[in-house]
Short mmCIF file of C-alpha atoms in Angstrom, two decimals:
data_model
loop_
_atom_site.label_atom_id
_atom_site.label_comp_id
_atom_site.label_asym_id
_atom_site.label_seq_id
_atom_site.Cartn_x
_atom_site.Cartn_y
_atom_site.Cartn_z
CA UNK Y 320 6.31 -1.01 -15.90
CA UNK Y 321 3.91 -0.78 -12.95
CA UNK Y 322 2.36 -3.29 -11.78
CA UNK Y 323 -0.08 -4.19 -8.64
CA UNK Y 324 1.18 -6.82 -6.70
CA UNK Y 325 -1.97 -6.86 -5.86
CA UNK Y 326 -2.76 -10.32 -7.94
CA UNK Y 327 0.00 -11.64 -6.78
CA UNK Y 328 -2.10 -12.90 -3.96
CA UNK Y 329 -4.98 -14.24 -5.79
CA UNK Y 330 -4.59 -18.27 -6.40
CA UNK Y 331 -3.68 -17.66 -9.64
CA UNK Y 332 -0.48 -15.95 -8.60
CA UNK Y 333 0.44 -17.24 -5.52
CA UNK Y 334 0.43 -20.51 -7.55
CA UNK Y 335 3.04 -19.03 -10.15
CA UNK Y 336 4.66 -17.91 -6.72
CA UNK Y 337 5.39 -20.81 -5.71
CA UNK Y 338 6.21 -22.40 -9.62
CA UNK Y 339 8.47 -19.57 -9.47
CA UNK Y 340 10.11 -20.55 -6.16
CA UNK Y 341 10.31 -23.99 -7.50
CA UNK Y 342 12.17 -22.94 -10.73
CA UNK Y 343 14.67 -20.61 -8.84
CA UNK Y 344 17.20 -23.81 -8.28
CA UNK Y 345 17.06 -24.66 -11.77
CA UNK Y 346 17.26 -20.53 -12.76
CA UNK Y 347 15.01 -17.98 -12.89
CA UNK Y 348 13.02 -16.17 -15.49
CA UNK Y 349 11.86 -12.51 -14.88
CA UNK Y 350 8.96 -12.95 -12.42
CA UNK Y 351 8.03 -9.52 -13.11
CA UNK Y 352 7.46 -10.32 -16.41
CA UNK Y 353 5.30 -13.17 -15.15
CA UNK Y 354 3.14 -10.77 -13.23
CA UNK Y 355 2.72 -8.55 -15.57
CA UNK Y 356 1.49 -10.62 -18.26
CA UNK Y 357 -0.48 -11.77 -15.51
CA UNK Y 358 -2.25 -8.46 -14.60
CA UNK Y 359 -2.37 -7.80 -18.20
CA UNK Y 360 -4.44 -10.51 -19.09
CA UNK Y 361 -6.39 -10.29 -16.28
CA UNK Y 362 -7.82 -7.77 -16.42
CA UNK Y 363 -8.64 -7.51 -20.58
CA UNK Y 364 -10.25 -11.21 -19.70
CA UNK Y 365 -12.39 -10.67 -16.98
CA UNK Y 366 -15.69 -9.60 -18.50
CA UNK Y 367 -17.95 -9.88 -15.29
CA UNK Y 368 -19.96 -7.74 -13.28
CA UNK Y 369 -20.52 -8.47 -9.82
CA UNK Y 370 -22.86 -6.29 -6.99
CA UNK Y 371 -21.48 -6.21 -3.43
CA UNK Y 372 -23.29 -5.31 -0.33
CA UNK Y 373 -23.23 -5.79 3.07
CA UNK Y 374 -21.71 -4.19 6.55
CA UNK Y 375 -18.80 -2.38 6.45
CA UNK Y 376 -16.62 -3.31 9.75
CA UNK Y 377 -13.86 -1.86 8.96
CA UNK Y 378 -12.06 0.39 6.54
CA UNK Y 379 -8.91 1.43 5.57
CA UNK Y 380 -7.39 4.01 3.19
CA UNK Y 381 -3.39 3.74 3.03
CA UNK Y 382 -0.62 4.30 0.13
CA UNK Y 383 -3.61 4.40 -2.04
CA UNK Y 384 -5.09 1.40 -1.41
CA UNK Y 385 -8.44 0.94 0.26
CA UNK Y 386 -8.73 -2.21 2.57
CA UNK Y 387 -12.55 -2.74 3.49
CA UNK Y 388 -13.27 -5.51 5.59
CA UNK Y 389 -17.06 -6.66 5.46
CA UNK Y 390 -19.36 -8.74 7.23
CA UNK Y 391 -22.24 -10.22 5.91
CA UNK Y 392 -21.52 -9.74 2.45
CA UNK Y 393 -23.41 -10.65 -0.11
CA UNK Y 394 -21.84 -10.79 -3.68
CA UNK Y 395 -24.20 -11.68 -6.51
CA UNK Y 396 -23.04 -12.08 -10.13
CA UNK Y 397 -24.69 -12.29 -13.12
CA UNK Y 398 -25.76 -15.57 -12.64
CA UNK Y 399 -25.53 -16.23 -8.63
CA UNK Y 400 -25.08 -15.11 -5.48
CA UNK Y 401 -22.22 -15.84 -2.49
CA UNK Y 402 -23.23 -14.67 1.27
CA UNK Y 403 -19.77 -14.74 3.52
CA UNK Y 404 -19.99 -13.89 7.33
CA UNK Y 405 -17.06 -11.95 6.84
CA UNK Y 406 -15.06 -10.73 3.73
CA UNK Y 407 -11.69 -8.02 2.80
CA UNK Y 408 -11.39 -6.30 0.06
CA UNK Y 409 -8.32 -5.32 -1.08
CA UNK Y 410 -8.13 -2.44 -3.84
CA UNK Y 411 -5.53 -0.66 -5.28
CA UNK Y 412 -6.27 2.71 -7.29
CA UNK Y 413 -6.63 1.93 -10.82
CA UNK Y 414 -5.35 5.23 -11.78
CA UNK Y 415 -2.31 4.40 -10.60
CA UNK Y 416 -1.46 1.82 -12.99
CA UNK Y 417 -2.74 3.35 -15.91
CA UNK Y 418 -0.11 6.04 -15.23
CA UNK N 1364 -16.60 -24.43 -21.55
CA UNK N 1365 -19.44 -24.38 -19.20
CA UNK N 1366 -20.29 -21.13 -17.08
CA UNK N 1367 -18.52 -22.34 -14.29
CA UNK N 1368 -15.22 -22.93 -15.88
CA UNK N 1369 -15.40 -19.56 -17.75
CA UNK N 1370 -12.91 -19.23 -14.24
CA UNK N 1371 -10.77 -21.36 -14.97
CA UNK N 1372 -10.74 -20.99 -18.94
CA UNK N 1373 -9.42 -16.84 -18.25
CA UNK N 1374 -6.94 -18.29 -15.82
CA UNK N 1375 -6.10 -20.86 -18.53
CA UNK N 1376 -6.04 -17.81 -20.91
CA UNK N 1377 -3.68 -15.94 -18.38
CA UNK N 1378 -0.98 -18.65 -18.31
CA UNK N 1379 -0.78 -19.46 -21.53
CA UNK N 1380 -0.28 -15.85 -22.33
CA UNK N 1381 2.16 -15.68 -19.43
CA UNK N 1382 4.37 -18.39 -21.12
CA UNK N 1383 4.18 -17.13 -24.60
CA UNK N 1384 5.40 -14.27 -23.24
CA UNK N 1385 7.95 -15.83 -21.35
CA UNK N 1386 9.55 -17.30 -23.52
CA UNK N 1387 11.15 -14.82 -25.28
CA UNK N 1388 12.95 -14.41 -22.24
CA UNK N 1389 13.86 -17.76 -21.88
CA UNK N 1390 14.81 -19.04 -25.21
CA UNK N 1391 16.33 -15.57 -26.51
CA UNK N 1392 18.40 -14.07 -23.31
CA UNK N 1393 20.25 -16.97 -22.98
CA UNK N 1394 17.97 -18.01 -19.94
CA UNK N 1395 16.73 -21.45 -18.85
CA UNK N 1396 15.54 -22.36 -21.84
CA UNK N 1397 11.93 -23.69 -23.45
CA UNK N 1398 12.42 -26.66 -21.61
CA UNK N 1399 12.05 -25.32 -18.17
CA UNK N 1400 9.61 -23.14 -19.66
CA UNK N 1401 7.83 -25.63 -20.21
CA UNK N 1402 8.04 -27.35 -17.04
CA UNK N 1403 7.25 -23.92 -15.51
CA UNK N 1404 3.73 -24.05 -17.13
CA UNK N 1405 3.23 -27.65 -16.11
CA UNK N 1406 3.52 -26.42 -12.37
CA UNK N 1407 2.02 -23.82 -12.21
CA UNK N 1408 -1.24 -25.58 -14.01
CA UNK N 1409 -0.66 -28.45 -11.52
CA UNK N 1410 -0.59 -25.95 -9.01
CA UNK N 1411 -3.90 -24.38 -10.22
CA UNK N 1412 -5.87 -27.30 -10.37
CA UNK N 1413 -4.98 -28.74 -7.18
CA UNK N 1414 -6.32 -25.28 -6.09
CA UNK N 1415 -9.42 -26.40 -7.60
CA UNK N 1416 -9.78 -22.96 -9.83
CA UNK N 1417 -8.54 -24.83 -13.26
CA UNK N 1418 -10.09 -27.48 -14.37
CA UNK N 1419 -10.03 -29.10 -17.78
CA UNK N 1420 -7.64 -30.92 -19.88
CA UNK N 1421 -4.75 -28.29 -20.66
CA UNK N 1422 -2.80 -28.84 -24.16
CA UNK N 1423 0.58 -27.74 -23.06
CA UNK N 1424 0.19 -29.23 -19.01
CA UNK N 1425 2.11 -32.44 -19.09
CA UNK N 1426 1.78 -33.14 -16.02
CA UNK N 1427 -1.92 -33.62 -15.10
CA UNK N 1428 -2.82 -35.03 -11.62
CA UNK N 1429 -6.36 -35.55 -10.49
CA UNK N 1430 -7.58 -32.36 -8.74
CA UNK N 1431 -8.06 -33.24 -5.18
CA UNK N 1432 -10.34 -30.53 -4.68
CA UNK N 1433 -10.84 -27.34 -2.89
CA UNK N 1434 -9.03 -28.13 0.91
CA UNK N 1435 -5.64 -27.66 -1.12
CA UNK N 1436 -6.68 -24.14 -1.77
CA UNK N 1437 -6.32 -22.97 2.12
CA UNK N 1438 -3.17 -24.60 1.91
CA UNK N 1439 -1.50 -23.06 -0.58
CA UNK N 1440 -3.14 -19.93 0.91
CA UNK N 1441 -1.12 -20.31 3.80
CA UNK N 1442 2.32 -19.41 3.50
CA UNK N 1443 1.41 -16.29 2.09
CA UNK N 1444 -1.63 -15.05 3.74
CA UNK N 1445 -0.58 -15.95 7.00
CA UNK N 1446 0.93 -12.55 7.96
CA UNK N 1447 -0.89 -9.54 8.13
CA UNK N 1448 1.86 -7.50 6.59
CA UNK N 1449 1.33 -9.64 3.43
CA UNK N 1450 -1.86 -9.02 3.26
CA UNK N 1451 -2.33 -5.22 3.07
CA UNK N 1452 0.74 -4.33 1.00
CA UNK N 1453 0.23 -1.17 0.29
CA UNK N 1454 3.81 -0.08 -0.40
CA UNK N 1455 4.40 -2.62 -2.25
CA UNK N 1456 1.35 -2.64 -4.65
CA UNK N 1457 2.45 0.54 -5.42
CA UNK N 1458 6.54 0.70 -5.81
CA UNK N 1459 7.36 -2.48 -6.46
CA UNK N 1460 10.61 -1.55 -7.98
CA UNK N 1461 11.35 0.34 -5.41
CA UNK N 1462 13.09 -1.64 -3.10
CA UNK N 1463 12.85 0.23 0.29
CA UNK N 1464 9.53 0.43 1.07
CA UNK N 1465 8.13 4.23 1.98
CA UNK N 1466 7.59 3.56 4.96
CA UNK N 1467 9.73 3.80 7.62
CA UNK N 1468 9.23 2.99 10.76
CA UNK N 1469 7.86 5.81 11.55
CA UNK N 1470 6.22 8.11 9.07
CA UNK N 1471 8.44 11.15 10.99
CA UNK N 1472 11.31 11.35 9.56
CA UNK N 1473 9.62 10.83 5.91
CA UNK N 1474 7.48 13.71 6.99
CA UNK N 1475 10.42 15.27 8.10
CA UNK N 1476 11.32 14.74 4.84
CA UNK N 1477 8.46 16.50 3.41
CA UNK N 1478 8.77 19.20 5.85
CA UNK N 1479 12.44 20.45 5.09
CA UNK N 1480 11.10 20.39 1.28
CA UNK N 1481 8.63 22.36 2.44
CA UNK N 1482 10.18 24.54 4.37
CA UNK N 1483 12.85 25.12 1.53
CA UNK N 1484 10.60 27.20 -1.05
CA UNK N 1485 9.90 29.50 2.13
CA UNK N 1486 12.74 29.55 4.00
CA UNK N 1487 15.09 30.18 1.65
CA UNK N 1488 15.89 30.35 -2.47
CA UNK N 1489 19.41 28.82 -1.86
CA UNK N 1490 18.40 25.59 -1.60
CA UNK N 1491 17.63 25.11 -5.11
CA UNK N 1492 21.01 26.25 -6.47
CA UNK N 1493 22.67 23.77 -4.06
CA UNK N 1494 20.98 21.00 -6.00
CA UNK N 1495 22.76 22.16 -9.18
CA UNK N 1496 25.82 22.14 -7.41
CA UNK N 1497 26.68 18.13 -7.25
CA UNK N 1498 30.08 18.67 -7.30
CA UNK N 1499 30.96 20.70 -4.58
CA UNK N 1500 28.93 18.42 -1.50
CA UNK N 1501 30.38 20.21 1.32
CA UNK N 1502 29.25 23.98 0.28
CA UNK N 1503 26.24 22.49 -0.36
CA UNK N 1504 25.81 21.08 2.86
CA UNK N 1505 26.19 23.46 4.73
CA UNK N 1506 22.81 24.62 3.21
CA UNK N 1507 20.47 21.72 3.41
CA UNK N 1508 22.25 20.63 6.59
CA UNK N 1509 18.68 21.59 8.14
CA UNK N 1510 17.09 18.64 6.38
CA UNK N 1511 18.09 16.56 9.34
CA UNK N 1512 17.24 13.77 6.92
CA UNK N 1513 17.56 10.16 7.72
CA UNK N 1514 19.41 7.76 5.39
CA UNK N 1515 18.92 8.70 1.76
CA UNK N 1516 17.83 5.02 0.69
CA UNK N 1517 14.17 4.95 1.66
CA UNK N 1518 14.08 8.93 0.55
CA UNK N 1519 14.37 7.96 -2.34
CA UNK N 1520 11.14 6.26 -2.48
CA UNK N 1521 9.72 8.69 -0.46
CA UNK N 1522 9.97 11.05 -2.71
CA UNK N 1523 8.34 9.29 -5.40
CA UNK N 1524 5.74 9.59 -3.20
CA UNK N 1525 6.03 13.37 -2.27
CA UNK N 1526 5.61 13.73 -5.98
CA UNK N 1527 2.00 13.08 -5.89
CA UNK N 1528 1.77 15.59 -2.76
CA UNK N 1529 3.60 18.04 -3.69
CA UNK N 1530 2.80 20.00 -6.71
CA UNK N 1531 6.77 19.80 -8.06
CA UNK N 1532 8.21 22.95 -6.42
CA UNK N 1533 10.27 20.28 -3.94
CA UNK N 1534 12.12 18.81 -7.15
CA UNK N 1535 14.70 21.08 -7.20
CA UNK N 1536 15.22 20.08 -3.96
CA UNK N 1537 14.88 16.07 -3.85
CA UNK N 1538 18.39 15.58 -6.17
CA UNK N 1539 19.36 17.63 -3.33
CA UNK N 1540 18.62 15.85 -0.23
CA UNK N 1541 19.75 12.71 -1.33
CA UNK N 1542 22.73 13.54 -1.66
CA UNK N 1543 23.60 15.36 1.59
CA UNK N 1544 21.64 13.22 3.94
CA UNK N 1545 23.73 11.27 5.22
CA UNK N 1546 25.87 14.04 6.06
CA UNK N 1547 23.63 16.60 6.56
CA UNK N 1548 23.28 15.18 10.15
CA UNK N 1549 26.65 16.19 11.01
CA UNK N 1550 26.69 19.91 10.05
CA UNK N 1551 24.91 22.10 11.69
CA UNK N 1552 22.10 24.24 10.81
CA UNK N 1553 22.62 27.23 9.29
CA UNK N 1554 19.47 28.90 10.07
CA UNK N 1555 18.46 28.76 6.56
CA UNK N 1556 15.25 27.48 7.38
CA UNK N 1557 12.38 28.73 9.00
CA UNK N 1558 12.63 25.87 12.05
CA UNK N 1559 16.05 26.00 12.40
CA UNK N 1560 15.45 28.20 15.72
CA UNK N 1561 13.64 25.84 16.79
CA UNK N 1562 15.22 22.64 15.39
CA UNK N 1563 18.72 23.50 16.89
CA UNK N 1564 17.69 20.66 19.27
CA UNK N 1565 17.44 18.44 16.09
CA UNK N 1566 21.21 18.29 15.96
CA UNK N 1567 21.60 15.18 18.18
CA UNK N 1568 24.70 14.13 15.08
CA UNK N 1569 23.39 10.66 15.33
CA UNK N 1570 19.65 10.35 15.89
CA UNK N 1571 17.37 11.35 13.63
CA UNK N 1572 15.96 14.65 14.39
CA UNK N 1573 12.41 14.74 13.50
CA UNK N 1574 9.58 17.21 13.39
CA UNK N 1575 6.20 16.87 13.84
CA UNK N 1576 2.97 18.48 13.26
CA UNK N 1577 0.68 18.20 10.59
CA UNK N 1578 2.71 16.46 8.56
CA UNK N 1579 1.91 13.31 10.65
CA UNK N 1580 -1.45 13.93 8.92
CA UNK N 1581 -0.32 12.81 5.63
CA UNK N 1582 -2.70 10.46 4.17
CA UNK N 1583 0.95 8.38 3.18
CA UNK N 1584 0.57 6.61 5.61
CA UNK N 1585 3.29 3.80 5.22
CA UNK N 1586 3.65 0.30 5.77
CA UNK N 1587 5.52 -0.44 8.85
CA UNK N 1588 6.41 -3.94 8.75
CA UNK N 1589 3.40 -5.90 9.71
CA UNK N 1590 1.18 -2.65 10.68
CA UNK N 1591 -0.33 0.33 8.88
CA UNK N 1592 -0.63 3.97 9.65
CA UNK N 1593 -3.56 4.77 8.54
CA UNK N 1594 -3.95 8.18 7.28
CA UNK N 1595 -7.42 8.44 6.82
CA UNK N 1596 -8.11 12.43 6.75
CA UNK N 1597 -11.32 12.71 6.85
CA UNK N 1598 -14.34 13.75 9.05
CA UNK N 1599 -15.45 11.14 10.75
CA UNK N 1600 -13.70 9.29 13.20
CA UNK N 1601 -10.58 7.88 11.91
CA UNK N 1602 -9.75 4.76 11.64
CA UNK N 1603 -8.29 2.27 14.13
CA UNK N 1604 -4.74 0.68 13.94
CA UNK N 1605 -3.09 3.67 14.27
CA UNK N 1606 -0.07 1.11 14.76
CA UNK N 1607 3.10 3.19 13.26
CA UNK N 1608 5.75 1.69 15.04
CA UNK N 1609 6.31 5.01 16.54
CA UNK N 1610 8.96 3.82 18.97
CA UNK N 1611 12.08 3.45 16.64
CA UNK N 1612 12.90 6.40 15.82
CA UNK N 1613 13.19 9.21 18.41
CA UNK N 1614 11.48 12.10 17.81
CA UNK N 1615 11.57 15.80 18.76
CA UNK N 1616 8.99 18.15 18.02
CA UNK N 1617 9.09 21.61 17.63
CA UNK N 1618 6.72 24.53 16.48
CA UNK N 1619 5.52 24.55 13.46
CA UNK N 1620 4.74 27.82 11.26
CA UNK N 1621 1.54 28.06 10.17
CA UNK N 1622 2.52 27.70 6.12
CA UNK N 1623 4.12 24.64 7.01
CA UNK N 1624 0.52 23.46 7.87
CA UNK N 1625 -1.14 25.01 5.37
CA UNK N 1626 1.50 23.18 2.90
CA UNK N 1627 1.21 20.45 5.04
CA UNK N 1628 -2.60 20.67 3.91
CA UNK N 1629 -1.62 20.05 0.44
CA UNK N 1630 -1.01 16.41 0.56
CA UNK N 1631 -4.30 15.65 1.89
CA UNK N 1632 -5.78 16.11 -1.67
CA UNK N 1633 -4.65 12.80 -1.96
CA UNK N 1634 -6.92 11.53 0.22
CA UNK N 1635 -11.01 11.88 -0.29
CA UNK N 1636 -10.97 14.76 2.47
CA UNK N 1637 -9.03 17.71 2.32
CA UNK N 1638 -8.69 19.55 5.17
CA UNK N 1639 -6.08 17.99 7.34
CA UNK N 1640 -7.09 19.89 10.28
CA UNK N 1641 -8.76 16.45 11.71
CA UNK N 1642 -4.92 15.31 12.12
CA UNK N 1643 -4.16 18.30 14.16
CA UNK N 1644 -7.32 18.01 16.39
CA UNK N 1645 -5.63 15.27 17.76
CA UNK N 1646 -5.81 12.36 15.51
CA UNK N 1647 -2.79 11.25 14.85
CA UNK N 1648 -1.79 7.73 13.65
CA UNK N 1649 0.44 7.24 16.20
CA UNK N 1650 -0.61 8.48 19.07
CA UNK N 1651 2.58 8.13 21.13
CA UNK N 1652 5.24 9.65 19.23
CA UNK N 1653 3.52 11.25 16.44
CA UNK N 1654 1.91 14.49 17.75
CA UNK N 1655 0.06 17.18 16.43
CA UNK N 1656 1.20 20.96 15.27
CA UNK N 1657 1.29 21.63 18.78
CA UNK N 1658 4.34 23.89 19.58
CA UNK N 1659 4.12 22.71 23.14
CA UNK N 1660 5.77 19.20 24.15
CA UNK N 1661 3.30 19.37 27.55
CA UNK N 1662 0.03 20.56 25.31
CA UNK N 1663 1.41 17.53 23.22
CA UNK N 1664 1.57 14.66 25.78
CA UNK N 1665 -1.77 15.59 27.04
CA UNK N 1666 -3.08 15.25 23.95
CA UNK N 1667 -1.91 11.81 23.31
CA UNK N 1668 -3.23 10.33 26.86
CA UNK N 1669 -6.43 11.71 25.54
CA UNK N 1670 -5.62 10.01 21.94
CA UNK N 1671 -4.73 6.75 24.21
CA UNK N 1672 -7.68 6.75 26.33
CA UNK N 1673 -9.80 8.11 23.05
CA UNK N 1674 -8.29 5.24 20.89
CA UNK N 1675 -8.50 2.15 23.41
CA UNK N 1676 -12.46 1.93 22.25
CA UNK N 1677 -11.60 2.23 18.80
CA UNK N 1678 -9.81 -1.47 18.29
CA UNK N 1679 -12.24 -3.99 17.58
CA UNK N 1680 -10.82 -6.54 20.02
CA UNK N 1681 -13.36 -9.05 18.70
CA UNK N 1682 -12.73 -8.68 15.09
CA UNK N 1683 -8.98 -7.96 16.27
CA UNK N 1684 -8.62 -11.44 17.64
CA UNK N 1685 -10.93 -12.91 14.86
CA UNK N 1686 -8.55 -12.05 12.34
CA UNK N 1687 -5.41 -13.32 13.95
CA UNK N 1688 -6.92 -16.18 14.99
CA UNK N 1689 -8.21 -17.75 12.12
CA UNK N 1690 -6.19 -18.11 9.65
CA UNK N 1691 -6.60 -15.59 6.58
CA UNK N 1692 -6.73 -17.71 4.18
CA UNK N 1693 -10.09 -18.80 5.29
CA UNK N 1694 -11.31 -15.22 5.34
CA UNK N 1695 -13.00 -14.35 2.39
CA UNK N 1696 -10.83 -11.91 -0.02
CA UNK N 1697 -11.83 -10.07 -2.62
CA UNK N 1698 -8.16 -8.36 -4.87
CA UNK N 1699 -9.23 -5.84 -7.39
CA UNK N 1700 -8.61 -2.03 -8.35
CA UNK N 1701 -11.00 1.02 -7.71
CA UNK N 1702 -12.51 3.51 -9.36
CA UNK N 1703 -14.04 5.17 -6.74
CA UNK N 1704 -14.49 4.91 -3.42
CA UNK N 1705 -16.98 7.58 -1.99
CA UNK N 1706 -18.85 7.80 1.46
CA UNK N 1707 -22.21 9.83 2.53
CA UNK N 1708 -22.55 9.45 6.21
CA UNK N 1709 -22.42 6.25 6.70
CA UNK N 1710 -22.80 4.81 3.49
CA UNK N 1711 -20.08 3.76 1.41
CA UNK N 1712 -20.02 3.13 -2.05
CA UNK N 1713 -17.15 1.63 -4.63
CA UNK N 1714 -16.88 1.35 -7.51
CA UNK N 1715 -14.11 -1.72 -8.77
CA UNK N 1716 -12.99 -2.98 -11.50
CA UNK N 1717 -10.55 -6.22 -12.51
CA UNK N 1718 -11.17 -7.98 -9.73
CA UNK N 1719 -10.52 -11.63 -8.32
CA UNK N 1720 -12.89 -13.06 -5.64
CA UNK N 1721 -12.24 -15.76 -3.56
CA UNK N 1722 -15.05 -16.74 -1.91
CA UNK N 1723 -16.56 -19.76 -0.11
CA UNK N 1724 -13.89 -21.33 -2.15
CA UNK N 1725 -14.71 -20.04 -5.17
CA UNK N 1726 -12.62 -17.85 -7.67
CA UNK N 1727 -14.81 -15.57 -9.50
CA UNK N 1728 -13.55 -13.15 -11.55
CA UNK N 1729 -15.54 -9.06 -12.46
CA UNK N 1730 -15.00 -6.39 -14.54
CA UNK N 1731 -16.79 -4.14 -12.82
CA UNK N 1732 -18.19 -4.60 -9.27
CA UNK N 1733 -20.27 -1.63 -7.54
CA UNK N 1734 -20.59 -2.22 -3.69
CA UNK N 1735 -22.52 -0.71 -1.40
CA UNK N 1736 -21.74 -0.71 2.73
CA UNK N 1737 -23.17 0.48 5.42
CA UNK N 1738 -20.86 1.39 8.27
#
């Protein structure tokens, strides 16, 4: 039962994070259960597709996961468009948790 | 909901499912119990909109505060993306049960690791029949005494790692290592394996011998505490932070036989270049105690004042000191999975999918996201 930890630093789980931290006093439920229902739905919700260009500064390849950090970015979605100065990407190798 | 809370409704989607989930566990195993289930959701949702990413009346949320709007998100960014380690956890994302991380602080004696398997198939066939042999440890040891293999905790995760290197033929001899370790310092080498003529200097009893060579150019590069080796095998130049905290473990280096490098070359299928001859040119991830396949200590430390002075250019002291000095959380970060990550000269290409984005304060959620950098 695999899953990226990846999400866990996303809003959405850094605020179960901290519910979780919260909760701990009063006993704890399985936060990797949490997470995983988490990355679960996540990713049969998200129904997006997004373009990404821009300057690669920096990248990284390590334990399978690629860090890319960007600058001038420009991120446009279906419907709009985001510039940033300066952007990482964290991505873990799907493959891995399909395993 | 509108567009812009199609955001927030998946999130909304996500914790509900979350709790449903949930509370199996809580009502059934005895745990806390539907109330704080219940009170769990009611955080977390609180949580979420003072993050300004949920929005909306919530059925189950009874505790609903007026969203004060998008500052609270760096906040609750904070505490976690305020340390660099947290932020790239590569070990982590990818044994999270595992509770050693690979890493080590230095990749060397996990190579070492992967060298003594390696040298096992070669050196001798006696090393898989130890395995078998659980019962009697000191016969055994006597045998893969030449591991020279640090504490058996974090092998163990190393080896899940190996797996994906190696094509299996070290199997027979992981249920092997892990249990001799620990006392395979103590007993000397028998000679079984092809460095043990070399390696007799490895027997220091208490330090962890190490070998070196090409095997520092396996792309598992690990997560030492707050710093990555990177282990980018490739053709180009290699990447910066070559920050394995080399100077914890002591190392000794010795020759290496050629099949040891050509096993050594195996691993680097995991990484988008093959050939790990790159490493051995010189580019090592750390360039002060992890050293090339070069027999010679001397050829060795020249090598890494050139990899010093080579490597002083290659950290970005602007973008170095941009990132620790702001804070992360106001950096822009993009979390998702990829497909593919590919590279023609200069330009990259990757291809992700399930992604978060959090941008200019904004969560925005893909499927699919194609990106396209020029280095």
């Amino acid at each position: 039962m695999a899953t990226f930890e990846l999400y866990r630093r996303s809003t959405i789980g850094m605020c179960l994070t901290e519910t979780l931290d919260e909760m701990v006093q009063s006993g704890t439920l399985s936060p990797e259960l949490a997470i995983q229902s988490m990355t679960e739905a996540l990713e049969s919700q998200v129904k997006t597709k997004v373009t990404i260009k821009g300057h690669l500064h920096t990248y990284r390849f390590c334990d399978n996961v690629w860090t890319f950090i960007l600058q001038d970015a420009m991120f446009k979605s279906e419907d709009r468009q985001e510039n940033v100065s300066q952007v990482k990407i964290v991505a873990c190798d799907s493959k891995l948790l399909t395993q | 909901m509108a567009t812009t809370t199609t955001t927030s409704g998946v999130y909304i989607h996500v914790i509900e499912d979350v709790v449903s989930k949930v509370r199996e566990e809580f009502v059934n195993n005895g745990g806390p119990g539907e109330s704080v289930l219940s009170e769990l959701q009611g955080i977390w949702e609180t949580k979420m909109m003072q993050a300004g990413v949920l929005s909306g009346p919530i059925e189950r949320s009874s505790a609903q505060r007026p969203t004060p709007g998008g500052p609270l998100t760096h906040d609750l960014n904070v505490p976690y993306e305020g340390t660099e380690e947290y932020e790239t956890p590569t070990a982590e994302m990818l044994f999270p049960p595992t509770p050693m991380q690979t890493p080590l602080p230095t990749p060397l004696p996990g190579t070492a690791d992967n060298s003594s398997m390696y040298n096992i198939p070669t050196g001798s066939s006696d090393y898989p029949t130890p395995g078998t042999e659980n019962g009697s440890h000191v016969d055994v040891k006597a045998r893969p005494s030449p591991y020279m293999q640090p504490p058996s905790p974090w092998t163990n995760p190393r080896l899940d790692v190996n797996v994906a290197y190696v094509d299996g033929r070290d199997e027979p001899e992981r249920g092997n290592p892990n249990q001799h370790f620990t006392q395979g310092l103590f007993v000397p080498s028998t000679g079984k394996r092809k460095r043990d003529d070399s390696s007799a200097q490895y027997q220091n009893g208490g330090s962890i011998p190490q070998q070196d060579g090409a095997s520092d150019a396996l792309p598992m590069a690990t997560l030492v505490g707050d710093t990555l080796c990177i282990t980018f095998v490739g053709d180009k130049r290699v990447p910066r932070d070559f920050i394995c905290s080399s100077s914890k473990i002591p190392q000794v280096d010795g020759p290496m036989p050629d099949p040891y490098d050509e096993m050594l070359s195996t691993p680097n299928m995991y990484s988008y270049q093959g050939p790990s001859e790159d490493f051995n040119e010189g580019r090592t991830p750390a360039p002060n105690e992890i050293q090339t396949s070069t027999p010679v200590t001397a050829q060795t430390d020249v090598i890494e004042d050139d990899e010093e002075l080579l490597n002083e250019d290659d950290d970005d002291d602007e973008l170095d000191d941009l990132e620790s000095g702001e804070d992360m959380n106001t950096q822009h970060l993009v979390l998702a999975q990829f497909d593919k990550v590919t590279r023609t000269k200069s330009r990259w290409k990757c291809n992700l999918k399930d992604g978060i984005m959090h941008i200019n304060d904004k969560d925005i959620l893909f499927n699919k996201a194609l990106g396209e950098f020029e280095f």
